[in-house]
Amino acid sequence: MVQISLKRKLAILSDAAKYDASCASSGSERRTGKASGGIGSTGPGSGICHSYAPDGRCISLLKILLTNFCIYDCVYCVNRSSSNVERTRFSVAEVVALTLDFYKRNYIEGLFLSSGIIRAPDYTMEEMVRVARSLREEHGFAGYIHLKVIPNAAPDLLEMAGRFADRLSTNIEMPTDEGLGRFAPEKRAGEIRTAMARVRTNWEEGQPDRASRAQPQPFAPAGQSTQMIVGADASADSTILSRSAALYAGYGLKRVYYSAFSPIPDASARLPIAKPPLMREHRLYQADWLMRFYGFEAGEITAGNENGMLDLAIDPKLAWALNRRGRFPVDVNRAEKAQLLRVPGLGLRAVDKIIATRRHHSLRLADVARLCASLEKVRPFIQAVDWTPGKRLDAQDLRARMLPGPAQLSLF
Amino acid sequence: MYRVRLETRNDLAIWRETVRPLLEARIAPDRIAWLGAGDAEPLFAEEVLPAGRREPIGVPRAFLAAAETVLCHADARRFDLLYRIALRLQRERDLLSVASDPDIVRLGSMEKAVRRDSHKMKAFVRFRAVDEGNARFAAWFEPEHFTLERTAPFFAERFSGMEWAILTPYRSAFWDRHRLVFGEGARKTDVPAQDALEDVWRTYFAAIFNPARLKIRAMTAEMPRKYWRNLPEAEIIAPLIRSAQIREAEMIATGASSPPVRHVRHRARHEAETGGGEDVTSLSAARAAVQACTRCPLYQDATQAVFGAGAAYARVMMVGEQPGDSEDLAGKPFVGPAGKLFDAVLEEVRIDRRKLYVTNAVKHFKFVPRGKRRLHQTPNAGEVSACRFWLDREIALVKPAVIVALGATAAKSLLGSGATISKLRGAPIEREDGTVVFVTVHPSYLLRLPDRDKAAAERAAFARDLALIRDHAESELGHSVALDRPGADP
């Protein structure tokens, strides 16, 4: 085989990795290189995004594949075995050196390593674990490591992966098992969920035990995540959200990432060639947030919407409220937290501030204006000492007036 | 007017010493002119603090924390704001929690700006090697606020094994692997002009960018242009944007090519997806086949099918309802809370679980998600009837003489839709295939009883039912399911 330069390899293997949306480096254990004799640190707080690409995505980790050779033929994937993209592979030592060199210059928070499936799931997982182990044990690296879990890899390899990595992830890929069967003939949704179940069980066993003095070895302290491709098949948003709800409930996932299907080099003829539905992806993230932090159930977010799809023009909380105007206005001086959280335009922090402030004095509209990002959005749905929306709330054209201006409608 | 000069930009201790006498004298904020380092002397004369009564002062701890942060803000008006809030706090003790107060809003936004600037320093400092072999690095950075001092400890912790310097226009930080020290401000030319790795980093930056999803505003919102001049990757942003649409159009226009030879050689593992398992002839084949079952929709959200487990030729088979949360995760029947209770009662009546075959009427877990939990749902008649296929296979392959239905779902699956526990429990029922069915409650029923006396009574009744089955096996089948007595002959 012709030798290619390290830079060329990096270009190929990061190009092949970029369709994985996850770049989180947050919420791990507190750890520094002082103890391990190397460099690096992680913490329980928010992660650090070291750069941003013109696609608006943060660059926090060195996100690469160990190899883009793959024996699977998943239709949506740039690395599927039937594609003619240039193939290469990194050695374990090359990945380790690159990670450390980038880290020392403060380019990255750590490594996100994934891989095409070569030979067999166990072999592939073992190679990835070797990288993580070398970083941790030979170099005392205390930075962040995210490893992709290869479904069907042996349980003891998974256990090792979780010992060295901060986060593990297994991609569910498609919103339905049937869709996965069609697009990824070698993958089994049940095997993917079984891998997630193992990670959850191991993670729980690795949690510090308050009752006992002997503390277990931590397992993937930053938890696990997954990713779903949006727009490659015909699944509705309601299907996507109910799948997410089931995954959050079952496996303690930190995040479900939604990746708007985007054109790839040498794409399969079975894929749509439409422009990526970036706004749809954005709305799904907003709906996901409503489920995790605002007390919404998956079903009610899309209930009453056409074909189970989210409204692309307005955010899902506003859409929900416009369809249930009988529940408004909400009195900012009296309403419970759960009710305030359902007011369009009020975020978690604004709600906390409202509750803190109203202990001291009753809120007027001007007070609310100083506590939230956009009063215009909130105003029709609330009541304050000097304000009630009256007929405005029932106005036919309320939705039209809440639409963002044409300049903001475009994402660019 | 009082003229107050603060030579240090962001030192909390010095600020406290400076404002203390002013606060004690309750000097109104509009009578103070604040002078920062290097500010020219104003024309007006300085007043002398009035002699006489000094009043006690106090501020909440949270205010000092906020002041420490806000002092790092570059806006000279921060001194006025902090003093005004400190003075107001002497009479309005709860001022800090009045989030709608204009002064508090301003305090919050200044705090946020400083924190953000510090965070961006952690993100955008780029070290260049001064001496790679000895791990010596230096970086030039231009913060918007006076945030070097509060951010440098982060770098000391993260890069404790390196020797590094971070130079800024107003101050510099040095770490020698042991101690963090600060010195004078510096110039960009004081650090190396390049680093060999920057070209590799740019290669990565270009390759990780997806040209099919250009979102420039999302990038500049988080990485404002003011930081670009010190970021090695920034020089390729403009060319990447320019070529993005062309690259995307090319990808779409080129379309698919014919697969490489390597792909054709690979034989994908195309297991016969009958999804049915009609032709299984052994328990292990059935256990593998059930994982592909799509006879009812429950497979969509369950982790895996949970097949029966235990003795392959057991004379006694126990049939529960469906796997629960724990069983679904572990892939084994009766391992969760109900399974633990089941084990405990078996032990009480001296039955050896290893001599039984334990399974469920429905193999996939049915639930509704509630936040981070899955709430059990009783399977409906359609799901039970679809899964009868697998229960029948298990009965045919294990060939038990006695089948125990634990709970109503199992009873209905085995005896038909009219079966109820209260009418049928306590006596053997013969099925057409010659097997004998006993009916009792499901152990999870015992866990759900809130009344303690009732729970104890029901548990005793459950134990009596199991003991009856144990005795039936012994007397009618001449087969023992009892635990072997320690020391007894095998």
XYZ file of N, CA, C and O in Angstrom, chain A residues 7 10-11 14-15 18-19 32 34 39-41 47-57 59 61-63 71-73 81-84 87 98 101-109 152 176-177 186 188 190-191 193-194 197 200 243 245-246 248-251 262-267 269 273 275-276 278 281 297 353 356-357 360-361 367 370-371 412, chain B residues 94 97-100 102 105 119 122-127 129 132 137 154-155 157-160 162 195 197-201 203-205 207-219 222-223 233 237 241 247-248 251-252 255-260 262-263 266 268-271 273 299-304 325 328-329 367 369-374:
680
model
N -0.858 13.995 7.769
C -1.834 15.050 7.531
C -2.962 14.573 6.624
O -4.120 14.877 6.852
N -5.174 12.335 8.627
C -6.021 13.127 9.518
C -7.188 13.726 8.739
O -8.329 13.723 9.209
N -6.890 14.224 7.539
C -7.952 14.823 6.728
C -9.032 13.790 6.406
O -10.222 14.062 6.540
N -10.856 12.511 9.853
C -11.733 13.472 10.537
C -12.903 13.829 9.628
O -14.015 14.032 10.097
N -12.658 13.873 8.334
C -13.764 14.075 7.396
C -14.807 12.971 7.584
O -16.001 13.211 7.564
N -17.047 13.474 10.926
C -17.764 14.710 11.242
C -19.272 14.569 11.266
O -19.966 15.477 11.693
N -19.807 13.442 10.832
C -21.259 13.290 10.835
C -21.789 12.893 12.207
O -22.986 12.787 12.413
N -7.365 15.735 37.503
C -6.277 16.512 36.911
C -5.062 15.622 36.693
O -4.913 14.567 37.313
N -2.177 16.149 37.599
C -1.222 16.160 38.706
C -1.131 14.783 39.347
O -0.048 14.293 39.658
N -0.682 15.406 31.644
C -1.387 16.666 31.505
C -2.876 16.389 31.439
O -3.303 15.265 31.217
N -3.645 17.462 31.614
C -5.077 17.349 31.390
C -5.905 17.577 32.628
O -5.413 17.470 33.750
N -7.166 17.934 32.405
C -8.114 18.080 33.495
C -9.518 17.970 32.939
O -9.776 18.283 31.783
N -18.483 22.072 29.537
C -17.283 21.791 28.766
C -16.731 23.056 28.136
O -17.253 24.146 28.341
N -15.668 22.899 27.371
C -15.066 24.054 26.701
C -15.045 23.781 25.201
O -14.567 22.729 24.761
N -15.559 24.725 24.435
C -15.520 24.607 22.985
C -14.334 25.419 22.485
O -14.345 26.645 22.589
N -13.323 24.766 21.975
C -12.089 25.466 21.636
C -12.137 26.192 20.311
O -11.305 27.033 20.038
N -13.060 25.794 19.462
C -13.184 26.524 18.211
C -14.569 26.257 17.644
O -15.307 25.423 18.174
N -14.908 26.975 16.597
C -16.185 26.768 15.910
C -15.923 26.752 14.419
O -15.244 27.630 13.900
N -16.469 25.755 13.739
C -16.331 25.685 12.294
C -17.445 26.516 11.669
O -18.435 26.825 12.333
N -17.305 26.884 10.390
C -18.354 27.690 9.741
C -19.704 26.974 9.631
O -20.674 27.563 9.212
N -19.785 25.704 10.032
C -21.088 25.041 10.096
C -21.756 25.301 11.449
O -22.805 24.717 11.746
N -21.128 26.156 12.263
C -21.723 26.535 13.537
C -21.523 25.511 14.635
O -21.981 25.694 15.754
N -20.853 24.415 14.308
C -20.649 23.384 15.319
C -19.370 23.645 16.096
O -18.375 24.089 15.538
N -15.973 22.864 18.158
C -14.887 21.888 18.093
C -14.286 21.823 19.480
O -13.602 22.728 19.924
N -13.416 18.435 20.808
C -12.601 17.221 20.874
C -11.937 16.956 19.528
O -12.417 17.419 18.497
N -10.857 16.220 19.570
C -10.296 15.695 18.325
C -11.190 14.520 17.943
O -11.146 13.463 18.573
N -12.046 14.746 16.951
C -13.061 13.761 16.591
C -12.585 13.021 15.344
O -12.561 13.590 14.258
N -16.825 -2.998 7.204
C -17.451 -4.139 6.525
C -18.966 -3.981 6.452
O -19.650 -4.756 5.823
N -19.506 -2.945 7.129
C -20.955 -2.714 7.086
C -21.296 -1.816 5.901
O -20.475 -1.031 5.451
N -22.539 -1.891 5.488
C -22.963 -1.097 4.341
C -24.213 -0.282 4.679
O -25.267 -0.472 4.096
N -19.344 0.173 3.153
C -18.376 -0.608 2.385
C -18.543 -0.421 0.878
O -17.601 -0.586 0.122
N -19.744 -0.027 0.428
C -19.925 0.134 -1.013
C -19.480 1.499 -1.529
O -19.567 1.768 -2.722
N -18.997 2.379 -0.644
C -18.571 3.706 -1.086
C -17.125 3.669 -1.594
O -16.318 2.848 -1.168
N -16.832 4.600 -2.500
C -15.471 4.652 -3.060
C -14.603 5.728 -2.422
O -13.633 6.176 -3.008
N -9.608 5.241 1.590
C -9.577 4.561 2.896
C -8.189 4.623 3.502
O -7.181 4.567 2.797
N -1.116 12.432 18.354
C -1.879 13.571 17.837
C -2.735 14.199 18.942
O -2.812 15.422 19.086
N -0.386 16.111 21.297
C 0.163 17.323 20.673
C -0.893 18.431 20.585
O -0.600 19.595 20.848
N -2.085 18.071 20.216
C -3.166 19.058 20.136
C -3.526 19.564 21.534
O -3.765 20.749 21.741
N -3.581 18.650 22.459
C -3.987 19.024 23.814
C -3.006 20.006 24.441
O -3.408 20.993 25.050
N -1.708 19.748 24.255
C -0.690 20.625 24.852
C -0.792 22.044 24.333
O -0.356 22.982 24.989
N -1.315 22.218 23.136
C -1.432 23.563 22.556
C -2.797 24.189 22.850
O -3.130 25.235 22.331
N -3.583 23.477 23.667
C -4.909 23.960 24.065
C -5.868 24.063 22.875
O -6.738 24.923 22.865
N -5.707 23.163 21.894
C -6.660 23.141 20.781
C -7.925 22.373 21.156
O -8.970 22.578 20.557
N -7.803 21.418 22.070
C -8.904 20.472 22.316
C -9.072 20.155 23.795
O -8.162 20.388 24.601
N -10.231 19.594 24.142
C -10.492 19.092 25.494
C -10.118 17.618 25.615
O -10.048 17.081 26.716
N -22.504 -5.263 20.237
C -22.093 -6.657 20.092
C -20.661 -6.928 20.509
O -20.225 -8.063 20.452
N -36.820 4.529 13.682
C -37.564 3.282 13.899
C -36.653 2.089 13.606
O -35.694 2.192 12.842
N -37.002 0.957 14.228
C -36.231 -0.271 13.984
C -36.374 -0.698 12.530
O -35.438 -1.209 11.922
N -26.803 -4.541 8.326
C -26.026 -5.371 9.258
C -26.247 -5.006 10.718
O -25.774 -5.687 11.611
N -28.528 -4.227 14.163
C -29.772 -4.649 14.814
C -30.091 -3.650 15.911
O -29.282 -3.436 16.806
N -32.027 -3.932 18.354
C -32.011 -4.584 19.660
C -30.598 -4.680 20.216
O -30.376 -4.500 21.412
N -29.630 -4.932 19.337
C -28.237 -5.015 19.800
C -27.724 -3.656 20.251
O -26.937 -3.544 21.188
N -29.625 -1.260 21.525
C -30.230 -0.979 22.830
C -29.623 -1.854 23.926
O -29.494 -1.429 25.071
N -29.247 -3.076 23.566
C -28.608 -3.934 24.566
C -27.281 -3.330 25.007
O -26.938 -3.350 26.195
N -28.071 -0.653 27.386
C -28.496 -1.216 28.673
C -27.274 -1.630 29.489
O -27.209 -1.392 30.695
N -25.645 1.454 30.898
C -26.394 1.982 32.050
C -26.128 1.150 33.305
O -25.884 1.680 34.383
N -39.386 8.118 20.411
C -38.209 7.248 20.536
C -37.215 7.844 21.528
O -36.677 7.149 22.388
N -37.853 9.805 24.034
C -38.394 9.677 25.392
C -38.141 8.271 25.930
O -37.752 8.098 27.093
N -38.330 7.264 25.085
C -38.105 5.879 25.513
C -36.623 5.654 25.831
O -36.276 4.971 26.797
N -34.353 8.020 26.761
C -34.010 8.728 28.001
C -34.473 7.938 29.218
O -33.778 7.822 30.217
N -35.695 7.376 29.130
C -36.263 6.656 30.272
C -35.522 5.347 30.520
O -35.336 4.943 31.658
N -35.083 4.709 29.447
C -34.514 3.375 29.601
C -33.045 3.350 29.969
O -32.600 2.471 30.690
N -32.273 4.301 29.465
C -30.819 4.118 29.553
C -30.086 5.273 30.218
O -28.862 5.356 30.140
N -27.343 15.035 5.891
C -26.746 15.983 4.952
C -26.053 15.233 3.828
O -25.628 14.091 4.005
N -25.981 15.843 2.654
C -25.366 15.157 1.522
C -23.936 14.735 1.857
O -23.218 15.452 2.537
N -23.540 13.576 1.428
C -22.197 13.091 1.687
C -21.515 12.787 0.362
O -22.196 12.570 -0.642
N -20.188 12.773 0.362
C -19.499 12.405 -0.873
C -19.849 10.969 -1.259
O -20.021 10.125 -0.390
N -19.955 10.716 -2.536
C -20.264 9.389 -3.066
C -21.477 8.774 -2.373
O -21.437 7.671 -1.850
N -22.579 9.535 -2.363
C -23.773 9.099 -1.632
C -24.459 7.953 -2.351
O -24.367 7.810 -3.559
N -27.522 5.940 -3.960
C -28.659 6.394 -4.757
C -29.966 6.255 -3.989
O -30.979 6.821 -4.366
N -31.736 13.528 -1.909
C -30.661 14.484 -2.135
C -31.103 15.893 -1.775
O -30.524 16.874 -2.188
N -31.833 19.288 0.400
C -31.016 20.115 1.277
C -31.270 19.687 2.717
O -32.368 19.292 3.075
N -30.239 19.740 3.562
C -30.434 19.286 4.947
C -31.470 20.135 5.677
O -31.449 21.347 5.595
N -32.067 21.809 8.327
C -31.414 22.309 9.533
C -32.405 22.885 10.535
O -32.240 22.726 11.731
N -34.006 20.104 12.470
C -33.085 19.634 13.508
C -33.140 20.562 14.723
O -33.234 20.114 15.875
N -44.386 16.102 28.052
C -44.351 14.729 27.573
C -44.161 14.755 26.062
O -44.619 15.695 25.391
N -35.839 33.566 38.479
C -35.738 34.971 38.889
C -37.105 35.544 39.224
O -37.233 36.334 40.166
N -37.992 34.301 42.650
C -37.199 34.964 43.704
C -37.677 36.400 43.912
O -37.811 36.862 45.042
N -37.946 37.090 42.822
C -38.268 38.513 42.934
C -39.661 38.746 43.513
O -39.862 39.672 44.296
N -40.404 39.571 47.098
C -40.145 40.910 47.644
C -41.184 41.923 47.218
O -41.553 42.781 47.997
N -41.615 41.846 45.988
C -42.682 42.757 45.562
C -43.407 42.169 44.368
O -42.870 41.315 43.657
N -40.895 44.896 35.216
C -40.027 43.959 35.942
C -39.785 42.711 35.104
O -38.657 42.228 34.983
N -37.248 43.050 32.414
C -35.836 42.984 32.809
C -35.399 41.560 33.138
O -34.209 41.285 33.263
N -36.345 40.647 33.293
C -36.003 39.281 33.712
C -35.989 38.281 32.559
O -35.536 37.164 32.721
N -28.783 31.650 7.959
C -27.442 32.115 7.610
C -27.210 33.558 8.036
O -28.059 34.392 7.873
N -32.185 42.538 51.293
C -32.523 41.498 50.310
C -32.315 41.945 48.876
O -32.757 41.273 47.942
N -31.554 39.613 45.843
C -32.520 38.674 45.273
C -33.666 39.383 44.560
O -34.586 38.720 44.081
N -33.621 40.710 44.494
C -34.626 41.423 43.689
C -34.085 41.488 42.260
O -33.472 42.467 41.833
N -34.302 40.403 41.548
C -33.630 40.240 40.253
C -34.060 41.277 39.223
O -33.392 41.466 38.220
N -35.185 41.956 39.461
C -35.649 42.921 38.461
C -35.133 44.328 38.721
O -35.378 45.236 37.940
N -32.853 47.454 38.491
C -31.917 47.816 37.416
C -30.436 47.677 37.815
O -29.625 47.232 37.001
N -29.726 43.984 37.786
C -29.666 43.510 36.400
C -28.300 43.842 35.801
O -27.645 43.002 35.176
N -14.059 32.302 30.330
C -14.316 31.039 29.651
C -13.694 31.042 28.250
O -13.106 30.049 27.815
N -10.047 30.347 28.378
C -9.777 28.900 28.490
C -9.892 28.226 27.122
O -9.168 27.287 26.820
N -10.814 28.722 26.308
C -11.060 28.089 25.014
C -10.043 28.511 23.953
O -9.542 27.689 23.198
N -9.728 29.814 23.899
C -9.033 30.344 22.720
C -7.547 30.632 22.906
O -6.891 31.067 21.957
N -7.011 30.450 24.097
C -5.545 30.534 24.218
C -4.943 29.449 23.333
O -5.417 28.318 23.318
N -3.947 29.810 22.535
C -3.267 28.819 21.700
C -1.786 28.857 22.042
O -1.098 29.844 21.771
N -1.319 27.772 22.638
C 0.111 27.712 22.983
C 0.946 27.419 21.749
O 0.517 26.670 20.855
N 4.948 26.091 20.818
C 6.112 25.475 21.458
C 7.288 26.449 21.431
O 7.609 27.033 20.402
N 9.895 22.276 22.452
C 8.988 21.124 22.497
C 9.535 20.019 23.394
O 8.815 19.450 24.211
N 6.045 26.133 26.572
C 5.094 26.732 25.635
C 4.772 28.173 26.038
O 4.902 28.533 27.207
N -6.596 27.860 36.254
C -7.134 26.771 35.433
C -6.028 26.156 34.584
O -5.900 24.927 34.490
N -5.209 27.017 33.972
C -4.123 26.513 33.124
C -3.046 25.818 33.960
O -2.456 24.830 33.543
N -3.525 24.128 36.614
C -4.000 22.799 36.967
C -3.946 21.863 35.759
O -3.456 20.745 35.831
N -4.425 22.368 34.621
C -4.502 21.529 33.436
C -3.127 21.195 32.856
O -2.882 20.069 32.432
N -2.246 22.177 32.833
C -0.930 21.967 32.207
C 0.161 21.995 33.257
O 1.209 22.589 33.057
N -0.104 21.340 34.396
C 0.872 21.402 35.493
C 2.186 20.752 35.087
O 3.239 21.128 35.580
N 3.692 21.039 32.275
C 4.401 21.819 31.255
C 4.914 23.107 31.889
O 4.487 23.487 32.957
N 3.985 27.713 14.984
C 4.192 26.397 15.586
C 3.896 25.383 14.493
O 2.902 25.501 13.766
N 2.684 22.524 14.479
C 1.418 21.798 14.581
C 0.224 22.600 14.046
O -0.845 22.053 13.799
N 0.399 23.910 13.897
C -0.751 24.739 13.504
C -1.287 24.354 12.123
O -2.484 24.431 11.872
N -0.388 23.911 11.271
C -0.806 23.485 9.941
C -1.637 22.201 10.030
O -2.635 22.040 9.332
N -1.238 21.300 10.930
C -1.987 20.057 11.148
C -3.357 20.394 11.741
O -4.380 19.813 11.361
N -3.367 21.326 12.663
C -4.627 21.777 13.278
C -5.561 22.366 12.230
O -6.757 22.099 12.215
N -5.598 21.591 9.110
C -6.072 20.449 8.318
C -7.288 19.827 8.981
O -8.293 19.512 8.341
N -7.196 19.669 10.300
C -8.315 19.099 11.047
C -9.532 20.013 10.973
O -10.649 19.571 10.707
N -9.313 21.292 11.192
C -10.399 22.275 11.190
C -11.151 22.243 9.854
O -12.384 22.267 9.808
N -11.245 19.730 7.700
C -11.873 18.439 7.408
C -13.102 18.179 8.280
O -14.039 17.511 7.856
N -13.113 18.726 9.496
C -14.236 18.461 10.400
C -15.428 19.348 10.046
O -16.547 19.112 10.490
N -15.185 20.370 9.241
C -16.247 21.281 8.803
C -17.117 20.595 7.753
O -16.607 19.981 6.824
N -18.427 20.701 7.917
C -19.346 20.109 6.954
C -19.882 21.209 6.030
O -20.714 22.013 6.436
N -19.425 21.243 4.787
C -19.806 22.345 3.892
C -21.290 22.336 3.550
O -21.818 23.335 3.071
N -21.969 21.220 3.808
C -23.392 21.152 3.469
C -24.270 21.811 4.530
O -25.479 21.829 4.393
N -23.671 22.294 5.607
C -24.507 22.953 6.619
C -23.860 24.240 7.133
O -23.558 24.384 8.314
N -23.704 25.154 6.231
C -23.104 26.441 6.550
C -23.995 27.225 7.525
O -25.164 27.469 7.243
N -23.449 27.606 8.680
C -24.203 28.416 9.656
C -23.233 29.423 10.263
O -22.784 29.262 11.398
N -22.940 30.426 9.474
C -21.875 31.354 9.862
C -22.227 32.122 11.132
O -21.384 32.329 12.001
N -23.505 32.506 11.255
C -23.871 33.297 12.419
C -23.750 32.488 13.715
O -23.398 33.018 14.762
N -24.031 31.196 13.603
C -23.876 30.352 14.795
C -22.404 30.284 15.209
O -22.084 30.226 16.392
N -21.522 30.304 14.213
C -20.086 30.300 14.523
C -19.670 31.607 15.179
O -19.039 31.603 16.244
N -20.537 32.390 18.908
C -19.724 31.763 19.951
C -18.240 32.071 19.816
O -17.482 31.965 20.783
N -17.800 32.402 18.623
C -16.384 32.707 18.391
C -16.318 34.059 17.677
O -16.082 34.119 16.468
N -6.436 28.879 13.235
C -7.363 28.310 12.274
C -8.191 29.373 11.566
O -8.813 29.101 10.536
N -11.008 30.286 7.532
C -12.474 30.350 7.616
C -13.079 30.921 6.332
O -14.000 30.332 5.753
N -15.667 29.015 3.698
C -17.031 29.488 3.424
C -17.239 29.666 1.922
O -18.264 29.269 1.373
N -18.772 22.841 -3.028
C -18.518 21.457 -2.603
C -19.823 20.696 -2.396
O -19.948 19.532 -2.757
N -20.810 21.375 -1.782
C -22.086 20.713 -1.543
C -22.758 20.344 -2.871
O -23.234 19.225 -3.050
N -21.175 17.334 -4.428
C -21.553 16.077 -3.788
C -22.892 15.591 -4.317
O -23.087 14.411 -4.574
N -23.832 16.551 -4.446
C -25.172 16.174 -4.896
C -25.160 15.779 -6.370
O -25.773 14.793 -6.769
N -23.392 12.117 -7.358
C -24.214 10.934 -7.160
C -23.394 9.696 -6.825
O -22.204 9.784 -6.507
N -24.022 8.558 -6.903
C -23.381 7.333 -6.457
C -22.529 6.709 -7.555
O -22.806 6.846 -8.733
N -21.463 6.052 -7.133
C -20.630 5.309 -8.072
C -20.870 3.827 -7.814
O -21.573 3.458 -6.900
N -20.272 2.972 -8.632
C -20.483 1.546 -8.374
C -19.524 1.094 -7.279
O -18.410 1.597 -7.168
N -19.971 0.174 -6.446
C -19.192 -0.200 -5.262
C -17.843 -0.823 -5.610
O -17.695 -1.451 -6.650
N -16.853 -0.620 -4.729
C -15.529 -1.203 -4.975
C -15.550 -2.721 -4.843
O -16.465 -3.290 -4.236
N -13.793 -4.637 -3.090
C -13.711 -5.093 -1.706
C -15.108 -5.316 -1.125
O -15.373 -6.275 -0.422
N -16.008 -4.402 -1.490
C -17.368 -4.505 -0.964
C -18.071 -5.741 -1.497
O -18.745 -6.459 -0.766
N -17.082 -8.855 0.318
C -17.682 -9.050 1.634
C -19.086 -9.591 1.502
O -19.915 -9.038 0.796
N -22.330 -9.721 3.304
C -23.032 -9.208 4.482
C -23.704 -10.367 5.182
O -24.106 -11.334 4.540
N -23.804 -10.267 6.497
C -24.423 -11.388 7.219
C -25.932 -11.284 7.053
O -26.617 -10.565 7.757
N -26.392 -11.954 6.024
C -27.823 -11.924 5.775
C -28.477 -13.143 6.387
O -28.716 -14.148 5.725
N -28.733 -13.036 7.679
C -29.448 -14.129 8.320
C -30.845 -14.158 7.731
O -31.396 -13.134 7.360
N -34.166 -13.515 7.621
C -35.007 -12.674 8.475
C -36.441 -13.154 8.430
O -37.331 -12.416 8.039
N -41.347 -4.805 20.382
C -39.893 -4.877 20.135
C -39.300 -3.497 19.860
O -38.114 -3.273 20.049
N -40.139 -2.544 19.419
C -39.636 -1.231 19.002
C -38.903 -0.483 20.105
O -37.929 0.205 19.835
N -39.410 -0.564 21.321
C -38.810 0.231 22.384
C -38.149 -0.587 23.484
O -37.398 -0.050 24.282
N -38.448 -1.894 23.536
C -37.797 -2.723 24.536
C -36.331 -2.902 24.156
O -35.959 -2.755 22.990
N -35.488 -3.194 25.151
C -34.078 -3.415 24.850
C -33.883 -4.704 24.076
O -33.222 -4.741 23.053
N -34.485 -5.769 24.588
C -34.267 -7.088 24.011
C -35.412 -7.999 24.432
O -36.109 -7.708 25.394
N -38.342 -3.563 34.114
C -37.199 -2.710 33.784
C -35.869 -3.454 33.957
O -35.033 -3.463 33.056
N -35.438 -6.361 31.475
C -35.217 -5.845 30.130
C -33.756 -5.449 29.934
O -33.169 -5.680 28.886
N -33.163 -4.850 30.983
C -31.757 -4.436 30.871
C -30.823 -5.633 30.922
O -29.837 -5.700 30.193
N -43.845 -0.564 28.317
C -43.746 0.537 29.291
C -44.170 1.854 28.658
O -44.282 1.974 27.442
N -42.630 5.879 28.908
C -41.540 6.650 29.504
C -42.070 7.784 30.370
O -43.045 8.445 29.994
N -41.490 7.996 31.538
C -41.791 9.148 32.393
C -40.457 9.730 32.826
O -39.857 9.255 33.782
N -39.982 10.736 32.094
C -38.691 11.335 32.426
C -37.601 10.298 32.342
O -37.373 9.704 31.292
N -36.942 10.042 33.488
C -35.832 9.095 33.473
C -36.258 7.690 33.871
O -35.430 6.840 34.154
N -37.590 7.441 33.952
C -38.055 6.117 34.366
C -39.014 5.535 33.341
O -39.612 6.251 32.553
N -39.131 4.212 33.401
C -40.072 3.528 32.519
C -41.150 2.905 33.396
O -40.838 2.106 34.286
